[in-house]
Structures are given as structure tokens and as C-alpha cells.
Amino acid sequence: MLFFRRGDPGARRLLPWLLLLAAWRAGSAQLRYSVPEEAQHGTFVGRLAQDLGLPLAELVPRLFRVASRAGGDLLEVNVQNGILFVNARMDREALCGRSAECSVHLEVVVERPLQVFHVEVEVRDVNDNPPVFPVAVKHLFIYESRQLGSRFPLEGASDADIGANSLLTYSLDPVEYFTLDVKRNDEGIKSLGLVLKKLLNREETPEHHLLITATDGGKPELTGTTQLRISVLDVNDNAPAFERAIYKVRLLENAPNGTLVAIVNASDLDEGVNKDITYSFNTDTSQDIRKKFYLHPDNGHIVVQGNIDFEETQSYEIQVQATDQGIPPLAGHCTVLVEIVDINDNTPELVIKSLSLPVSEDAPVGTVVALVSVSDRDSGANGQVSCALTPDVPFRLLSTFRNYYSLVLESGLDRELVSGYGVVVTARDAGSPALRASASVWVEVADVNDNAPAFAQAEYTVFVRENNAPGCHLVTVSARDADARENARVSYSLVERRVGERLLSSYVSVHAESGRVHALQPLDREELELLRFEVSARDAGVPALGSNVTLQVFVLDENDHAPWVLPRGAGGPASEAVPVWVSRSAGAGHVVAKVRAVDADAGYNAWLSYELQAAPNANANANGAVAAASGGARLPFRVGLYTGEISTTRSLDEADLARQRLLVLVKDHGEPALTATATVLLSLVDGGQAAAAASSSRAGAATAAAGGAAALLDVNASLIVAICAVSSLLVLTLVVWTALRCWVPAAEGACGPGQPALVCASAVGSWSCSQRRRQRVSGGEGAPKADLMAFSPSLPPGPESEDGMNVDVDHSSKCWNSGLNLN
């Protein structure tokens, strides 16, 4: 920082320069360097990285680089030290022509994050081009009759340099007849002419040789020369004269061929053929002008005959001469200045580069996606370009420098909603009519793992029959992840837990890729009626996301258990035939015994029915006469279809065999039905003998007569009491069942848990069902819950048979509840 004392003259001189420097920096807001043209390779330009404030250690990792707007390689940067140097020879005249300003625009790009800087390198002119005359030798014809002070226009030299390097001064070798005259008109155009200062005498000197030297203002100075060969002519002493020395016209670019540019007119004071004038371009006129314009030799009309392009040349200076037909001919000269007027004939040029694609869907607002540069070769309003984006895209254009824009993110992205955007950048100039150009870029949205897998169902309910084959397919779970690629690749697994004493994975498995759930072993409904577990779905993203779904596997019953006949005696086997004493005085319908059986299955598979089968008579050989007598008679006993009660079909008589062997077939209602058999031995005795046999059997004595009288019971009265008790219990059971049915919610569907159903059968006012048991359900962590169970009402014992055995006339009646009570 500089400090000055008040009133210091040095401060007053330095202050304007400081203000100018501050204004320049504020206006450009970029780095600016300068380098002379023709600089050698490796010439130092500036410490680019240091001036931009970029640490040298970050240049290589952040891909530090420069690019010229024109795409050339005139300048290069050393990515190790950040120094900008000359990479190739720069010719200012080739780059910018005669433009007063000549700069090379560079784009400095670093990534991670993406940044762009604009650097302008001014190419300073050096005096490397000497003045050049149109021709090396110019031939002039001058009449000897020309007056002193006559001026003969000459074509001046041109210098490709600019500024002081192109300021030309002319000199003429000392001669006595001519002097060199240089004038500058209002437009700043130098007019070079040769002025006669001494009358010519052809007879004395018919030809003069002059040397004109042009010197530029560079250091060192460069020069160019041209020779003038002047032939002195005689006779015709009046040259044609134009109305105006300079004609100024304006011409629209792209004017069609034949368009009239200007009309030049000259007159001659002579008479006759010396007055006839022919128009032509000056001999020094360039070929470019001759290709673009045509001058009619008779009327002086100048018309267009080539392509007029403002972007190529903005003005033309045409030298026209009028020559008479005298001998020798005389000529007059004028200049036609043609100003080319720009029209809007160039569409904007649009370039999208330095793309940072794809864009992550979690990219923050303001992220730079791409760089956009525009240009227009027209000038003025025709070259002023504005840019716009297609609507409904989450991006916007941010102007970073003159004709440079950054495409930045304006709002958040969601790849699951839109996976990519077709962004169209439209450039429009301010001409009338306006011209447009557009460029498109596809901005792909890169996925991030922001969606967990979602199952197709909230819960899966599966029904499988027990005794399934190991490895059978139960169900296929499916989860979909809205992400893409690895983030959407879903794998499945079991949520491990214990089912009773075993792990869940010993019952079922799930395929990690397909989601197919298989049973690893046969399931037994009598062991496990409901298996409730969870399957987890996780994606392959980082970090991984997941979700769970619940599966309910209901095991359906198969008829895989045959009926089992319960023991009749105290702990005796069911197959052992225990004799039952029946009094011959029993009337029709008298219950003499009851067969009890259970089935481990459920539903119809556990619904039992009873029927008598033909059995060989044990006393057939011993009492053949009795057998023959009773063989044709109707059997005196029958069995209840659903109760298993054995009762008389008629009154017994003496003709009936004393020992009856009954074979009872117990059958369930499964498909196919399974059966069991029970053998019942009936001994028909007189009333007194039946009482004695019952008393003996109850006390375990050897003699039936000793306790017969004391144990005699009224069998008919006992049966009546038992039937009344059973009927009362049946009514109470129906009332309780009805109340439970009204309290339990109705089933949601045919396949889901429903109302408890009593699977029973009725015969002769009594109920007979399969068994009393508890069924197991697994629905959560820990041991299976005994939430499903069959129940049997406790009934009072029935009357004993005459032989002292408990025949359970009706007290073994049971019903089981097959409904599911799921916690």
C-alpha cells in the first residue's frame, strides 16, 4: 500500500494512473497480460496460477488447463509451476488484421469443483512489416503543356502494422522538376501526389526517373520504395475533371449482383475526340476490388458483381480515372469511398463444453454442469447475443463473462422421477429480424441409494399341506427398489429367530436373488399349525437400505393318522377284548357298552363314525343248535353311527347266543379314509347272574354269588340319569359356543383366520368328536404358543356295566375347536 503526503506533486501525478488501473480491473474482473508478437517459444507471459490464487499443489489433481477461444495452441501453461508462456509464434496481423486491439482470450479451467477463469492476453504490435507500395515501378505520362503546380495523384504505400509502426512519411530524391506533396483530408486519409515545380520540355528531357521512399514510425524504422517512370507527352493539354474528388456511398452487405453503387461523372474542356471520356479503375486498383465491382467505361456506373461481406471488409476505397481520347490522352482522377453497412446475416455460434456429467441426484443447488460460449460475427445490435434455456428444467444460465455462461443447477434432482434432462440452450441476437441458434445437451442424473426396497405386498399368507416334500416351493416374495444399477440390486434373507427349540432356518430358506421361499423339511400340522416369520430385502447400495415383510404359513391337515381306540379298562390295551355282561331282560334300545376312539387329525379327517362288522361267533361249535336257531334272526345289537354306543335292537330271548363277539369298525372322513377296529365280547346272562357277575368283577372276588345281591343296580334308572346329565351339558356347551362365536371377530376371508368351527356330528341327541389335544402355533420370537386347542367337557361318569366295568354310556362325548386364535 502506498502513502503520500498531502500536497505531494508525485501523488497528484500518480493518482490518475491508479484510478485508471482500478477502473480497468473493476470493468474486466479478469486477468490481463500482454506479450509482443513474434515472441519466441517459451517466452514468459505471467504467473497465471499465482495471480488466480490457486495453490501449485492443486494444479495437477484439479486438472488445471487452459484453452483458447479460437481453439489454437499459441499459449500454454506449465501445470507444475502455473506459468503461462508462448507456445507458438504469434503474428498479430494474421490474428487481428489492422484492428486497433488484438487479444487472445483464454479459458482457465480447474475441476473438483469446476471453476473457470477468463484471461486476456494482449498481443502487442512490433514493427515487423515494412511499407509496401502497390507496384515497384509506376509509369506516368505527363504532357509538356501542364502548368506549374499541377498535381499528379499517386498510390501511397501500406503498412500491415498499426499505431506508430504504421505512420508513414514519404521522401523523394531531390529533382528539379517535381516535388512530393502529402495531404490529409477530413477522413484522415493521406493523399500522395507529385507536384510539378518546373515546366517540362519533352525535347530537352523526354523521360524522368524518380524514387519515392516510404518510412514508418517504428523503431527501428522500416522503409519501402517505388520507382516513377515519367514520360513527357505532347499535345492534349486539358485533362478530364470530375465533379467531386471524393464520392462517399453506403452499401448493404450481401447486395445482389447488378446493384448500383455510385455514378462518377467527369468533363473535359477540350473539343472533339479530346473531349470523349472513358472511365476505368486506376491501374493500382487491387484485384479484390476488381472482382467485387464493375465500372462501366462509358457512363461511369459502378455496380456490384461479387459477394459483399461486411465481416470480411467493412469499406472499400476505389480509385477511378477518366481518360480522354486525345493524343496523347489525358486523365482525371477521383476516389469512391464505399462504406459497407452490416445486416444481420450471421446466426449466433453456440458451443457447450467442459461438461461435468452425469450429475448426481444429490448435487447441491448451484453446481456447475457445463460451460457455454456464444459469439456472433455481426456487429452492433446484430452481434449482441442473449441466451435462454428450455422451460421446465431444473437449471439456469449464469453469465460469468462477456459471451460466456455457466449452466448451473437451480433446484434439487430426483432420478426416480426424472432420469435425465434434454437441455436446449437457445442464443438469439438483437438484429431485426433476430436470428437464433441452439445447442442441446443430455444431462444424465446419476443415482444415489436413497430408496429402500419395497415389497409388493404388506404381508404374505401361504397355505401348505402337511407332509410336504423337502425343498418344496412355498411362495416367492418380491421387492422392488426404485434406484438404479447396484442400488437397485435386491437380495433376500431370513430374519433368524427360534421356533421352539429349533432355529427358523431349519424349517424354511429363501433364495438370495429370486426371493423363492422353500420348506426344508416336511411340516407336521400336529406339531406346528402356523409358522410366522419375516424376510428381509436389502439393496447393494452404500450404505445399504432394507425392509422386512411378514410371512404366515398355515399348515393344512392331511389325513395321516388313523383312529385310535381308547382302552376300556383301567390301563388295559385297546385291542384287548373285555367281556361285557348283558342281562337277557334288557329291552330294545338298552345301551350295553360304548366304544371310544380319537384321531390326531383335524376337521373332517378327525370326524369318526362307527359300524358293526361281521365277526366269527366264539360259541358256534359248542352250541350249534343255538347258532342255527338264531342264525336267521336279526342281530340283537347295533352301534351308534357317530356315538359308538352299542345298544340292543330288540328284546333278548333265550334263542340268542350266550356269548356275542362284536367287531366295531371305526372310520374317519378323510380322503382316503383310515380305520381301526375294536372287539367287544358280550355275555348274555339272566338278571341275577348279571348282577352277581358285575359285583364280582368290581370287587375282584372269585365267586359271583357272594356279592351279587349287594351290587345289583337298577340299570334303567342309571341310564336315564346319565342321558339327562349329558343333555344338560350339551345345552350348556351350545350356549357357551354361541357366546364365543359372537365375541370372536368374523373371519376376513376364506383363506385367513376365521371363526372357530365345531367339527362334530350328532346322533341320537349326543355329540361325538375326535379327541382332546393342544395344537401349536409359531408366530413370533420364543417357543410356539399353545393358542389352538381342542376341548372336551367333563361329564359325570355313567352307570357301570353289569360286570363292574365303566362302559361310559355318554360321558366321553367331546368337541374340538378348529378355529385359529392368533395373538
Short mmCIF file of C-alpha atoms in Angstrom, two decimals, residues 216-617:
data_model
loop_
_atom_site.label_atom_id
_atom_site.label_comp_id
_atom_site.label_asym_id
_atom_site.label_seq_id
_atom_site.Cartn_x
_atom_site.Cartn_y
_atom_site.Cartn_z
CA ASP A 216 7.27 4.01 -41.00
CA GLY A 217 7.37 5.29 -37.42
CA GLY A 218 8.65 2.09 -35.83
CA LYS A 219 11.94 1.57 -34.07
CA PRO A 220 13.93 0.54 -35.89
CA GLU A 221 12.43 2.25 -38.92
CA LEU A 222 11.49 0.19 -41.95
CA THR A 223 11.26 1.57 -45.48
CA GLY A 224 9.75 0.76 -48.82
CA THR A 225 10.39 2.29 -52.26
CA THR A 226 8.78 2.62 -55.64
CA GLN A 227 10.17 3.94 -58.90
CA LEU A 228 8.35 6.50 -61.02
CA ARG A 229 8.99 6.46 -64.72
CA ILE A 230 7.60 9.72 -66.18
CA SER A 231 7.17 10.04 -69.92
CA VAL A 232 6.66 13.59 -71.12
CA LEU A 233 3.93 13.81 -73.78
CA ASP A 234 2.96 16.49 -76.08
CA VAL A 235 -0.31 17.86 -77.49
CA ASN A 236 -3.52 17.41 -75.48
CA ASP A 237 -3.29 19.93 -72.69
CA ASN A 238 -6.69 19.57 -70.86
CA ALA A 239 -7.36 16.56 -68.69
CA PRO A 240 -10.87 15.44 -67.73
CA ALA A 241 -12.09 16.77 -64.35
CA PHE A 242 -14.55 15.01 -62.02
CA GLU A 243 -17.41 16.78 -60.33
CA ARG A 244 -16.07 15.70 -56.94
CA ALA A 245 -12.73 14.48 -55.88
CA ILE A 246 -14.27 12.04 -53.36
CA TYR A 247 -17.56 10.16 -53.68
CA LYS A 248 -18.98 8.66 -50.44
CA VAL A 249 -21.61 5.95 -50.66
CA ARG A 250 -23.15 3.34 -48.30
CA LEU A 251 -23.83 -0.19 -49.49
CA LEU A 252 -25.64 -3.01 -47.71
CA GLU A 253 -23.67 -6.19 -47.45
CA ASN A 254 -24.90 -9.16 -49.47
CA ALA A 255 -26.18 -6.73 -52.10
CA PRO A 256 -27.16 -8.74 -55.19
CA ASN A 257 -25.13 -8.54 -58.35
CA GLY A 258 -26.04 -5.58 -60.53
CA THR A 259 -26.80 -3.28 -57.59
CA LEU A 260 -25.78 0.30 -58.46
CA VAL A 261 -23.12 1.57 -56.09
CA ALA A 262 -22.25 5.04 -57.46
CA ILE A 263 -22.18 7.14 -60.65
CA VAL A 264 -19.00 9.10 -61.31
CA ASN A 265 -19.04 11.93 -63.84
CA ALA A 266 -16.13 13.84 -65.40
CA SER A 267 -15.95 16.57 -68.04
CA ASP A 268 -13.19 17.80 -70.45
CA LEU A 269 -12.76 21.37 -71.69
CA ASP A 270 -11.25 20.21 -74.94
CA GLU A 271 -13.13 19.69 -78.15
CA GLY A 272 -13.63 16.78 -80.46
CA VAL A 273 -12.09 13.47 -79.61
CA ASN A 274 -10.07 15.14 -76.88
CA LYS A 275 -13.38 15.58 -75.06
CA ASP A 276 -14.55 11.96 -75.29
CA ILE A 277 -14.01 10.30 -71.91
CA THR A 278 -13.58 6.67 -70.94
CA TYR A 279 -13.87 5.58 -67.28
CA SER A 280 -11.68 2.90 -65.76
CA PHE A 281 -10.23 1.77 -62.49
CA ASN A 282 -6.84 3.11 -61.64
CA THR A 283 -4.04 0.80 -62.62
CA ASP A 284 -3.20 0.41 -58.91
CA THR A 285 -6.66 -0.94 -58.03
CA SER A 286 -6.44 -4.32 -56.30
CA GLN A 287 -7.82 -7.49 -57.80
CA ASP A 288 -10.25 -7.88 -54.90
CA ILE A 289 -11.98 -4.61 -55.83
CA ARG A 290 -12.00 -5.55 -59.50
CA LYS A 291 -13.72 -8.87 -58.60
CA LYS A 292 -16.41 -7.23 -56.49
CA PHE A 293 -17.21 -4.09 -58.54
CA TYR A 294 -17.67 -3.30 -62.20
CA LEU A 295 -17.17 0.17 -63.74
CA HIS A 296 -19.00 0.87 -66.98
CA PRO A 297 -16.45 2.59 -69.28
CA ASP A 298 -18.98 4.87 -70.98
CA ASN A 299 -21.37 6.11 -68.29
CA GLY A 300 -19.30 5.78 -65.10
CA HIS A 301 -21.77 3.46 -63.35
CA ILE A 302 -20.19 1.33 -60.62
CA VAL A 303 -22.22 -1.85 -59.89
CA VAL A 304 -21.80 -4.93 -57.69
CA GLN A 305 -20.53 -8.08 -59.37
CA GLY A 306 -19.27 -10.14 -56.40
CA ASN A 307 -20.07 -11.07 -52.80
CA ILE A 308 -20.05 -8.10 -50.45
CA ASP A 309 -19.41 -9.29 -46.88
CA PHE A 310 -19.20 -6.81 -44.01
CA GLU A 311 -17.42 -9.37 -41.85
CA GLU A 312 -14.69 -9.62 -44.50
CA THR A 313 -14.21 -5.92 -45.39
CA GLN A 314 -16.04 -3.01 -43.87
CA SER A 315 -15.10 -0.39 -46.50
CA TYR A 316 -13.59 -0.06 -49.96
CA GLU A 317 -11.52 2.77 -51.45
CA ILE A 318 -11.86 2.75 -55.24
CA GLN A 319 -9.61 4.91 -57.41
CA VAL A 320 -11.34 5.89 -60.68
CA GLN A 321 -9.78 7.68 -63.60
CA ALA A 322 -11.40 9.38 -66.61
CA THR A 323 -9.28 9.35 -69.77
CA ASP A 324 -10.00 11.41 -72.89
CA GLN A 325 -9.35 10.31 -76.46
CA GLY A 326 -6.77 12.97 -77.23
CA ILE A 327 -3.30 12.30 -78.42
CA PRO A 328 -1.73 11.91 -76.07
CA PRO A 329 -4.75 11.05 -73.81
CA LEU A 330 -5.24 12.99 -70.59
CA ALA A 331 -6.78 11.56 -67.40
CA GLY A 332 -8.55 12.89 -64.35
CA HIS A 333 -8.90 11.04 -61.04
CA CYS A 334 -11.39 10.66 -58.18
CA THR A 335 -11.84 8.43 -55.17
CA VAL A 336 -15.04 6.46 -54.36
CA LEU A 337 -15.34 5.53 -50.66
CA VAL A 338 -17.80 2.65 -50.24
CA GLU A 339 -18.94 2.05 -46.65
CA ILE A 340 -20.41 -1.43 -46.17
CA VAL A 341 -23.48 -1.50 -43.91
CA ASP A 342 -23.85 -4.59 -41.76
CA ILE A 343 -27.02 -6.65 -41.93
CA ASN A 344 -27.99 -9.49 -39.60
CA ASP A 345 -26.83 -12.36 -41.79
CA ASN A 346 -24.84 -14.42 -39.30
CA THR A 347 -26.55 -16.65 -36.80
CA PRO A 348 -25.03 -16.83 -33.32
CA GLU A 349 -22.47 -19.56 -32.74
CA LEU A 350 -23.09 -21.64 -29.64
CA VAL A 351 -20.61 -24.05 -28.03
CA ILE A 352 -21.20 -26.19 -24.93
CA LYS A 353 -18.05 -27.59 -23.36
CA SER A 354 -16.42 -28.63 -20.09
CA LEU A 355 -19.33 -30.86 -19.15
CA SER A 356 -19.47 -32.30 -15.62
CA LEU A 357 -21.75 -35.24 -16.39
CA PRO A 358 -23.55 -37.15 -15.12
CA VAL A 359 -24.92 -35.02 -12.30
CA SER A 360 -25.58 -36.80 -9.01
CA GLU A 361 -29.19 -36.56 -7.88
CA ASP A 362 -28.00 -35.26 -4.50
CA ALA A 363 -25.90 -32.50 -6.08
CA PRO A 364 -26.38 -29.17 -4.25
CA VAL A 365 -28.08 -26.20 -5.85
CA GLY A 366 -25.55 -24.07 -7.70
CA THR A 367 -23.46 -26.95 -9.01
CA VAL A 368 -21.85 -26.03 -12.34
CA VAL A 369 -22.91 -28.54 -15.00
CA ALA A 370 -21.40 -27.09 -18.18
CA LEU A 371 -19.81 -24.00 -19.75
CA VAL A 372 -21.49 -22.23 -22.66
CA SER A 373 -19.83 -19.74 -25.00
CA VAL A 374 -21.60 -17.72 -27.70
CA SER A 375 -20.41 -15.42 -30.46
CA ASP A 376 -21.82 -13.56 -33.45
CA ARG A 377 -19.77 -12.28 -36.38
CA ASP A 378 -22.14 -9.37 -36.93
CA SER A 379 -21.60 -6.00 -35.32
CA GLY A 380 -23.66 -3.60 -33.26
CA ALA A 381 -27.07 -4.82 -32.25
CA ASN A 382 -26.78 -7.64 -34.78
CA GLY A 383 -23.90 -9.05 -32.78
CA GLN A 384 -25.45 -8.69 -29.32
CA VAL A 385 -26.45 -12.18 -28.20
CA SER A 386 -28.64 -13.32 -25.32
CA CYS A 387 -29.15 -16.93 -24.18
CA ALA A 388 -32.13 -18.77 -22.76
CA LEU A 389 -32.95 -22.33 -21.66
CA THR A 390 -35.86 -24.59 -22.45
CA PRO A 391 -38.55 -24.26 -19.78
CA ASP A 392 -39.30 -26.78 -17.06
CA VAL A 393 -35.71 -27.85 -16.43
CA PRO A 394 -34.01 -27.51 -13.04
CA PHE A 395 -31.14 -25.48 -14.48
CA ARG A 396 -30.36 -21.86 -15.22
CA LEU A 397 -27.76 -19.90 -17.12
CA LEU A 398 -25.40 -17.70 -15.13
CA SER A 399 -23.40 -15.07 -17.01
CA THR A 400 -19.74 -15.32 -15.96
CA PHE A 401 -18.04 -13.12 -18.56
CA ARG A 402 -18.75 -11.41 -21.84
CA ASN A 403 -20.49 -14.01 -24.04
CA TYR A 404 -19.73 -16.75 -21.51
CA TYR A 405 -22.30 -18.57 -19.38
CA SER A 406 -22.33 -21.32 -16.78
CA LEU A 407 -25.10 -23.91 -16.75
CA VAL A 408 -25.83 -24.39 -13.04
CA LEU A 409 -28.28 -26.47 -11.04
CA GLU A 410 -31.24 -24.40 -9.87
CA SER A 411 -33.28 -26.96 -7.89
CA GLY A 412 -32.96 -30.45 -6.46
CA LEU A 413 -32.94 -33.59 -8.62
CA ASP A 414 -34.69 -36.91 -8.17
CA ARG A 415 -33.58 -39.65 -10.55
CA GLU A 416 -36.57 -41.81 -9.67
CA LEU A 417 -38.86 -39.09 -11.05
CA VAL A 418 -36.74 -37.92 -14.00
CA SER A 419 -33.61 -39.83 -15.03
CA GLY A 420 -32.27 -37.16 -17.35
CA TYR A 421 -32.99 -33.81 -18.96
CA GLY A 422 -32.62 -32.69 -22.55
CA VAL A 423 -31.35 -29.16 -22.05
CA VAL A 424 -31.56 -26.89 -25.10
CA VAL A 425 -29.67 -23.59 -24.99
CA THR A 426 -31.00 -21.01 -27.45
CA ALA A 427 -28.92 -18.00 -28.47
CA ARG A 428 -30.74 -15.01 -30.03
CA ASP A 429 -29.17 -11.86 -31.39
CA ALA A 430 -30.70 -8.37 -31.24
CA GLY A 431 -30.95 -7.93 -35.02
CA SER A 432 -34.13 -7.36 -36.96
CA PRO A 433 -35.25 -9.93 -37.75
CA ALA A 434 -33.48 -11.76 -34.95
CA LEU A 435 -31.50 -14.91 -35.74
CA ARG A 436 -31.34 -17.87 -33.44
CA ALA A 437 -29.10 -20.85 -32.87
CA SER A 438 -29.48 -23.66 -30.40
CA ALA A 439 -27.39 -26.43 -28.93
CA SER A 440 -28.61 -29.33 -26.87
CA VAL A 441 -27.01 -31.48 -24.23
CA TRP A 442 -28.36 -34.50 -22.40
CA VAL A 443 -27.84 -34.14 -18.67
CA GLU A 444 -28.00 -37.58 -17.11
CA VAL A 445 -28.94 -37.78 -13.43
CA ALA A 446 -26.70 -40.21 -11.56
CA ASP A 447 -28.38 -42.41 -8.98
CA VAL A 448 -27.69 -42.40 -5.25
CA ASN A 449 -29.03 -45.00 -2.87
CA ASP A 450 -31.96 -43.09 -1.40
CA ASN A 451 -34.75 -45.68 -1.78
CA ALA A 452 -35.15 -48.83 0.28
CA PRO A 453 -36.59 -51.97 -1.35
CA ALA A 454 -40.39 -52.13 -1.11
CA PHE A 455 -42.29 -55.43 -1.11
CA ALA A 456 -45.19 -55.96 -3.46
CA GLN A 457 -47.42 -56.99 -0.52
CA ALA A 458 -47.62 -55.82 3.05
CA GLU A 459 -47.96 -59.43 4.23
CA TYR A 460 -47.85 -62.85 2.57
CA THR A 461 -50.26 -65.60 3.61
CA VAL A 462 -49.40 -69.11 2.41
CA PHE A 463 -51.27 -72.39 2.80
CA VAL A 464 -49.31 -75.63 2.55
CA ARG A 465 -50.38 -79.17 3.27
CA GLU A 466 -48.52 -81.07 5.91
CA ASN A 467 -46.11 -83.83 4.98
CA ASN A 468 -44.86 -81.72 2.09
CA ALA A 469 -41.80 -82.83 0.17
CA PRO A 470 -38.49 -81.36 1.44
CA GLY A 471 -37.50 -78.35 -0.62
CA CYS A 472 -40.99 -77.63 -1.92
CA HIS A 473 -41.69 -74.06 -3.06
CA LEU A 474 -43.92 -72.14 -0.67
CA VAL A 475 -44.08 -68.63 -2.11
CA THR A 476 -41.96 -66.08 -3.97
CA VAL A 477 -41.54 -62.72 -2.30
CA SER A 478 -40.70 -59.77 -4.47
CA ALA A 479 -39.32 -56.36 -3.53
CA ARG A 480 -38.63 -53.51 -5.94
CA ASP A 481 -36.06 -50.79 -5.46
CA ALA A 482 -36.70 -47.51 -7.30
CA ASP A 483 -32.96 -46.84 -7.57
CA ALA A 484 -30.74 -48.00 -10.44
CA ARG A 485 -27.86 -50.40 -11.04
CA GLU A 486 -26.22 -51.64 -7.84
CA ASN A 487 -28.51 -49.51 -5.72
CA ALA A 488 -31.49 -51.45 -7.11
CA ARG A 489 -29.99 -54.96 -6.87
CA VAL A 490 -32.03 -56.63 -4.11
CA SER A 491 -31.01 -59.67 -2.07
CA TYR A 492 -33.28 -61.59 0.31
CA SER A 493 -32.57 -63.26 3.64
CA LEU A 494 -34.43 -64.71 6.59
CA VAL A 495 -34.77 -62.78 9.83
CA GLU A 496 -33.44 -65.56 12.03
CA ARG A 497 -35.18 -66.49 15.27
CA ARG A 498 -36.01 -69.59 17.27
CA VAL A 499 -39.10 -71.68 16.72
CA GLY A 500 -39.42 -73.65 19.88
CA GLU A 501 -36.13 -75.41 20.39
CA ARG A 502 -35.00 -75.04 16.79
CA LEU A 503 -33.88 -72.22 14.54
CA LEU A 504 -36.17 -70.84 11.87
CA SER A 505 -33.57 -71.63 9.20
CA SER A 506 -34.08 -75.35 9.87
CA TYR A 507 -37.69 -75.04 8.68
CA VAL A 508 -37.52 -72.68 5.69
CA SER A 509 -34.99 -70.98 3.43
CA VAL A 510 -35.13 -68.05 1.00
CA HIS A 511 -33.15 -67.73 -2.22
CA ALA A 512 -31.00 -64.61 -2.01
CA GLU A 513 -31.62 -63.49 -5.61
CA SER A 514 -35.04 -64.79 -6.64
CA GLY A 515 -36.86 -64.47 -3.30
CA ARG A 516 -38.24 -68.03 -3.56
CA VAL A 517 -39.12 -69.42 -0.15
CA HIS A 518 -38.75 -73.21 0.27
CA ALA A 519 -39.65 -75.61 3.04
CA LEU A 520 -36.52 -77.51 4.10
CA GLN A 521 -38.39 -80.40 5.74
CA PRO A 522 -41.87 -81.88 5.88
CA LEU A 523 -44.19 -79.89 8.11
CA ASP A 524 -46.42 -81.58 10.65
CA ARG A 525 -49.64 -79.78 11.41
CA GLU A 526 -49.98 -81.68 14.64
CA GLU A 527 -46.64 -80.15 15.71
CA LEU A 528 -46.80 -76.70 14.07
CA GLU A 529 -50.01 -75.30 12.63
CA LEU A 530 -48.87 -71.72 11.87
CA LEU A 531 -45.31 -70.57 11.09
CA ARG A 532 -44.96 -66.79 11.20
CA PHE A 533 -41.61 -65.24 10.23
CA GLU A 534 -40.02 -62.28 8.41
CA VAL A 535 -37.97 -61.99 5.23
CA SER A 536 -35.57 -59.08 4.80
CA ALA A 537 -34.76 -57.38 1.46
CA ARG A 538 -31.60 -55.26 1.19
CA ASP A 539 -30.11 -53.44 -1.76
CA ALA A 540 -26.43 -53.35 -2.76
CA GLY A 541 -26.00 -49.60 -2.25
CA VAL A 542 -23.56 -47.94 0.13
CA PRO A 543 -24.87 -47.67 2.72
CA ALA A 544 -27.34 -50.49 2.11
CA LEU A 545 -31.05 -49.93 2.72
CA GLY A 546 -33.57 -52.63 3.57
CA SER A 547 -37.09 -53.54 4.65
CA ASN A 548 -38.90 -56.58 6.05
CA VAL A 549 -42.11 -58.40 5.19
CA THR A 550 -44.09 -60.87 7.31
CA LEU A 551 -44.99 -64.34 6.01
CA GLN A 552 -47.72 -66.52 7.55
CA VAL A 553 -47.51 -70.19 6.56
CA PHE A 554 -50.64 -72.11 7.55
CA VAL A 555 -50.12 -75.87 7.62
CA LEU A 556 -53.23 -77.65 6.30
CA ASP A 557 -54.20 -81.01 7.68
CA GLU A 558 -53.71 -84.30 5.82
CA ASN A 559 -55.39 -87.50 6.82
CA ASP A 560 -52.22 -89.13 8.09
CA HIS A 561 -53.46 -90.51 11.41
CA ALA A 562 -55.76 -93.49 11.75
CA PRO A 563 -58.35 -93.55 14.55
CA TRP A 564 -57.15 -94.91 17.88
CA VAL A 565 -59.47 -96.84 20.14
CA LEU A 566 -59.18 -95.80 23.79
CA PRO A 567 -58.67 -98.51 26.43
CA ARG A 568 -61.82 -99.78 28.07
CA GLY A 569 -60.37 -100.94 31.33
CA ALA A 570 -58.09 -99.29 33.78
CA GLY A 571 -54.93 -99.02 31.75
CA GLY A 572 -55.66 -102.04 29.58
CA PRO A 573 -54.83 -102.12 25.88
CA ALA A 574 -57.44 -101.02 23.44
CA SER A 575 -57.21 -104.24 21.43
CA GLU A 576 -57.94 -106.48 24.42
CA ALA A 577 -61.47 -107.78 24.32
CA VAL A 578 -63.02 -107.40 27.79
CA PRO A 579 -66.31 -109.28 28.29
CA VAL A 580 -69.43 -107.23 28.99
CA TRP A 581 -72.30 -108.88 30.93
CA VAL A 582 -75.69 -108.16 29.46
CA SER A 583 -78.92 -109.14 31.15
CA ARG A 584 -81.31 -111.04 28.93
CA SER A 585 -84.08 -108.96 30.38
CA ALA A 586 -82.81 -105.83 28.66
CA GLY A 587 -85.33 -104.34 26.32
CA ALA A 588 -84.90 -102.74 22.89
CA GLY A 589 -82.65 -99.62 22.87
CA HIS A 590 -80.79 -100.58 26.03
CA VAL A 591 -77.17 -99.30 25.90
CA VAL A 592 -74.87 -102.10 26.88
CA ALA A 593 -71.41 -100.59 26.08
CA LYS A 594 -69.63 -97.74 24.28
CA VAL A 595 -66.54 -97.73 22.03
CA ARG A 596 -64.38 -94.62 22.38
CA ALA A 597 -61.80 -93.59 19.76
CA VAL A 598 -59.78 -90.46 18.92
CA ASP A 599 -57.97 -89.16 15.80
CA ALA A 600 -54.90 -86.89 15.87
CA ASP A 601 -56.02 -85.16 12.67
CA ALA A 602 -58.41 -82.21 12.46
CA GLY A 603 -61.65 -81.32 10.74
CA TYR A 604 -63.25 -83.98 8.61
CA ASN A 605 -60.12 -86.05 8.91
CA ALA A 606 -60.90 -86.41 12.65
CA TRP A 607 -64.66 -86.91 12.32
CA LEU A 608 -65.26 -90.55 13.28
CA SER A 609 -68.06 -92.94 12.50
CA TYR A 610 -68.75 -96.42 13.88
CA GLU A 611 -70.25 -99.50 12.28
CA LEU A 612 -70.50 -103.20 13.06
CA GLN A 613 -68.55 -105.73 11.01
CA ALA A 614 -69.22 -109.41 10.68
CA ALA A 615 -67.24 -111.32 13.32
CA PRO A 616 -66.92 -115.10 13.91
CA ASN A 617 -69.11 -116.41 16.75
#
